């Protein structure tokens, strides 16, 4: 089925949203949706790099998420752009029917919709995260 992935629910994760009482399929797996992928915590790597003699930049990356690296002169700008890029990469992979890397379970407390709006991401991303309207 397109766009449906499952995580094994028999693991004992303390922060895993679905470990207790989540709907499971016949194999005991819990379906994963886009907001779950966006709640996966990735390791953050940060370093100061000399781009040319006397000129320093901050490089931040989520090395577990290929292509998710940013450089900036200001650390706050680098972190905001890195988070924007993380969301865009994950959404892009899901739209291509590819599963993003899941090195650890999603955080139990996370609001990807707030992050998408806060980062000024396109309406396309925000709409993908929004719940369908009630009828």
PDB file of N, CA and C in Angstrom, residues 3 58 70:
ATOM      1  N   UNK A   3       2.571   4.695   0.647  1.00  0.00           N
ATOM      2  CA  UNK A   3       2.636   5.655   1.734  1.00  0.00           C
ATOM      3  C   UNK A   3       2.326   5.111   3.112  1.00  0.00           C
ATOM      4  N   UNK A  58      29.548  28.260  10.844  1.00  0.00           N
ATOM      5  CA  UNK A  58      29.015  27.161  11.650  1.00  0.00           C
ATOM      6  C   UNK A  58      28.398  26.162  10.676  1.00  0.00           C
ATOM      7  N   UNK A  70      23.839  22.251   6.774  1.00  0.00           N
ATOM      8  CA  UNK A  70      23.711  23.686   6.528  1.00  0.00           C
ATOM      9  C   UNK A  70      24.941  24.392   7.087  1.00  0.00           C
TER      10      UNK A  70
END
